[in-house]
GROMACS .gro file of C-alpha atoms in nm:
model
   89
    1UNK     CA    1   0.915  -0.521   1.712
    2UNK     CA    2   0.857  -0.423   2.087
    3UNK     CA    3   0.505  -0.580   2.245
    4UNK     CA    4   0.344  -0.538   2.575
    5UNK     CA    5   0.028  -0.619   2.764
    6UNK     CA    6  -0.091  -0.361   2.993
    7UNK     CA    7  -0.247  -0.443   3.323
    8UNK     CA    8  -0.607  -0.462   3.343
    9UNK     CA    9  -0.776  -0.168   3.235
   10UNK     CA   10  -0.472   0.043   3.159
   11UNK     CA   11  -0.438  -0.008   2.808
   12UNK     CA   12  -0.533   0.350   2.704
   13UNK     CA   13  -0.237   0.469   2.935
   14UNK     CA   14   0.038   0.249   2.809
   15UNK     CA   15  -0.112   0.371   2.459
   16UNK     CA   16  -0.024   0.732   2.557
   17UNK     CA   17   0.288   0.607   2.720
   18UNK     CA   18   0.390   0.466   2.419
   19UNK     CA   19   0.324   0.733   2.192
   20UNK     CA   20   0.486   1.001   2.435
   21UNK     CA   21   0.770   0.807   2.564
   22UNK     CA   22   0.846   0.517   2.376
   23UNK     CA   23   0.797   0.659   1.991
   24UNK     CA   24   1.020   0.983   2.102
   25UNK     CA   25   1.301   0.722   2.279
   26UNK     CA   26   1.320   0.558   1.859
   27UNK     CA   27   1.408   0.811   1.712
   28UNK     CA   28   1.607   0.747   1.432
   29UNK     CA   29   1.395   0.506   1.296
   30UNK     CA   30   1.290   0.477   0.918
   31UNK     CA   31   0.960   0.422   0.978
   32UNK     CA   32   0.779   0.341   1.314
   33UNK     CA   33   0.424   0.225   1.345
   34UNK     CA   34   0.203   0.215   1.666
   35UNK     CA   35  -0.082  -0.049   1.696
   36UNK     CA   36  -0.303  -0.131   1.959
   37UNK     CA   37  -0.527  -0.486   1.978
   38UNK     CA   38  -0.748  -0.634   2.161
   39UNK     CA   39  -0.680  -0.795   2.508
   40UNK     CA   40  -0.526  -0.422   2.591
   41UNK     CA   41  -0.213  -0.492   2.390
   42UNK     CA   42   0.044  -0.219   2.254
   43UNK     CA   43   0.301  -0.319   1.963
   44UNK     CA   44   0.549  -0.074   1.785
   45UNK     CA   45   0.692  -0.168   1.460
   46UNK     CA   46   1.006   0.000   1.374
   47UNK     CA   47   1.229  -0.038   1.084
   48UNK     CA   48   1.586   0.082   1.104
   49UNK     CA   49   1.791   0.142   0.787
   50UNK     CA   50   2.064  -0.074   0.692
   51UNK     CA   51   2.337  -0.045   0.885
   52UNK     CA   52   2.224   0.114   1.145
   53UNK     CA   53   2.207  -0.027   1.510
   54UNK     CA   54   1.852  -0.024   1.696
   55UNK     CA   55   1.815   0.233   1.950
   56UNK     CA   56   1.715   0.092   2.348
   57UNK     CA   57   1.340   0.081   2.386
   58UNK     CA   58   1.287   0.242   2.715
   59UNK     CA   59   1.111   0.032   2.974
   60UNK     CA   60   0.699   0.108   3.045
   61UNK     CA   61   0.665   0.177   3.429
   62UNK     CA   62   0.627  -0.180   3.572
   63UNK     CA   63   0.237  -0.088   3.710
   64UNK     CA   64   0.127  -0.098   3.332
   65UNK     CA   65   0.268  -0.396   3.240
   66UNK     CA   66   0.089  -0.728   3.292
   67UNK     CA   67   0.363  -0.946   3.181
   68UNK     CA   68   0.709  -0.824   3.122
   69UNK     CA   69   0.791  -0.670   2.723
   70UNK     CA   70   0.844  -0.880   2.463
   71UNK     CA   71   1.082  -0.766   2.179
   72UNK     CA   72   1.182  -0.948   1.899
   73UNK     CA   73   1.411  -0.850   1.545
   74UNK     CA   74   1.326  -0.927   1.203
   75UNK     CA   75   1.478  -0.892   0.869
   76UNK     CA   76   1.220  -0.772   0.583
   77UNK     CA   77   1.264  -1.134   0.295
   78UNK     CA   78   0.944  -0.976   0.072
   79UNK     CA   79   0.756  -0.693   0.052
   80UNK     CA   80   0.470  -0.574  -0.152
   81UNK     CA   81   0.338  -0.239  -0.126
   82UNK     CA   82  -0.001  -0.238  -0.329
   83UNK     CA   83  -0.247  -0.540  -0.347
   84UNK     CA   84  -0.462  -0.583  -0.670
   85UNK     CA   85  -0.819  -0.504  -0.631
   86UNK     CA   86  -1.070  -0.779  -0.543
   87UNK     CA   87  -1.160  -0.752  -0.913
   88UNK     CA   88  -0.831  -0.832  -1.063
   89UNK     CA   89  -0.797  -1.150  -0.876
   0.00000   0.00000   0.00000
């Protein structure tokens, strides 16, 4: 999982950044998801498949960022892939 916080008022640009630069930089991946949230934050989800060893996100130019990148690796425990409906509950 690779986070950042843009600087004030950039957060559409290190949205394009990271679909342009980051996304391409992962490839490889399984699956990679791109999310954006409030408070101008960017956060790519990738999974890798077994085995295989996590390509080097490449760095956002620093006059994006307002804090530095956080990055952190998980390991999937439980997964479910269809919830019931509201009415089965």
């Amino acid at each position: 999982m690779w986070e950042a916080r843009a600087a004030d008022g950039r957060g559409a640009e290190l949205l394009g950044w990271a679909r342009e630069r980051l996304l391409p930089a992962l490839a490889g991946a399984a699956r990679l998801e791109l999310f954006s949230a409030p408070g101008e934050r960017v956060l790519v989800i990738a999974w890798w498949p077994e085995g295989v060893q996590p390509a080097e996100a490449v760095e956002p130019p620093a006059g994006l960022l307002a804090r530095p990148v956080h990055r952190w690796s998980f390991r999937s425990e439980y997964v479910i892939s269809e919830l019931p409906a509201e009415s089965d509950r």
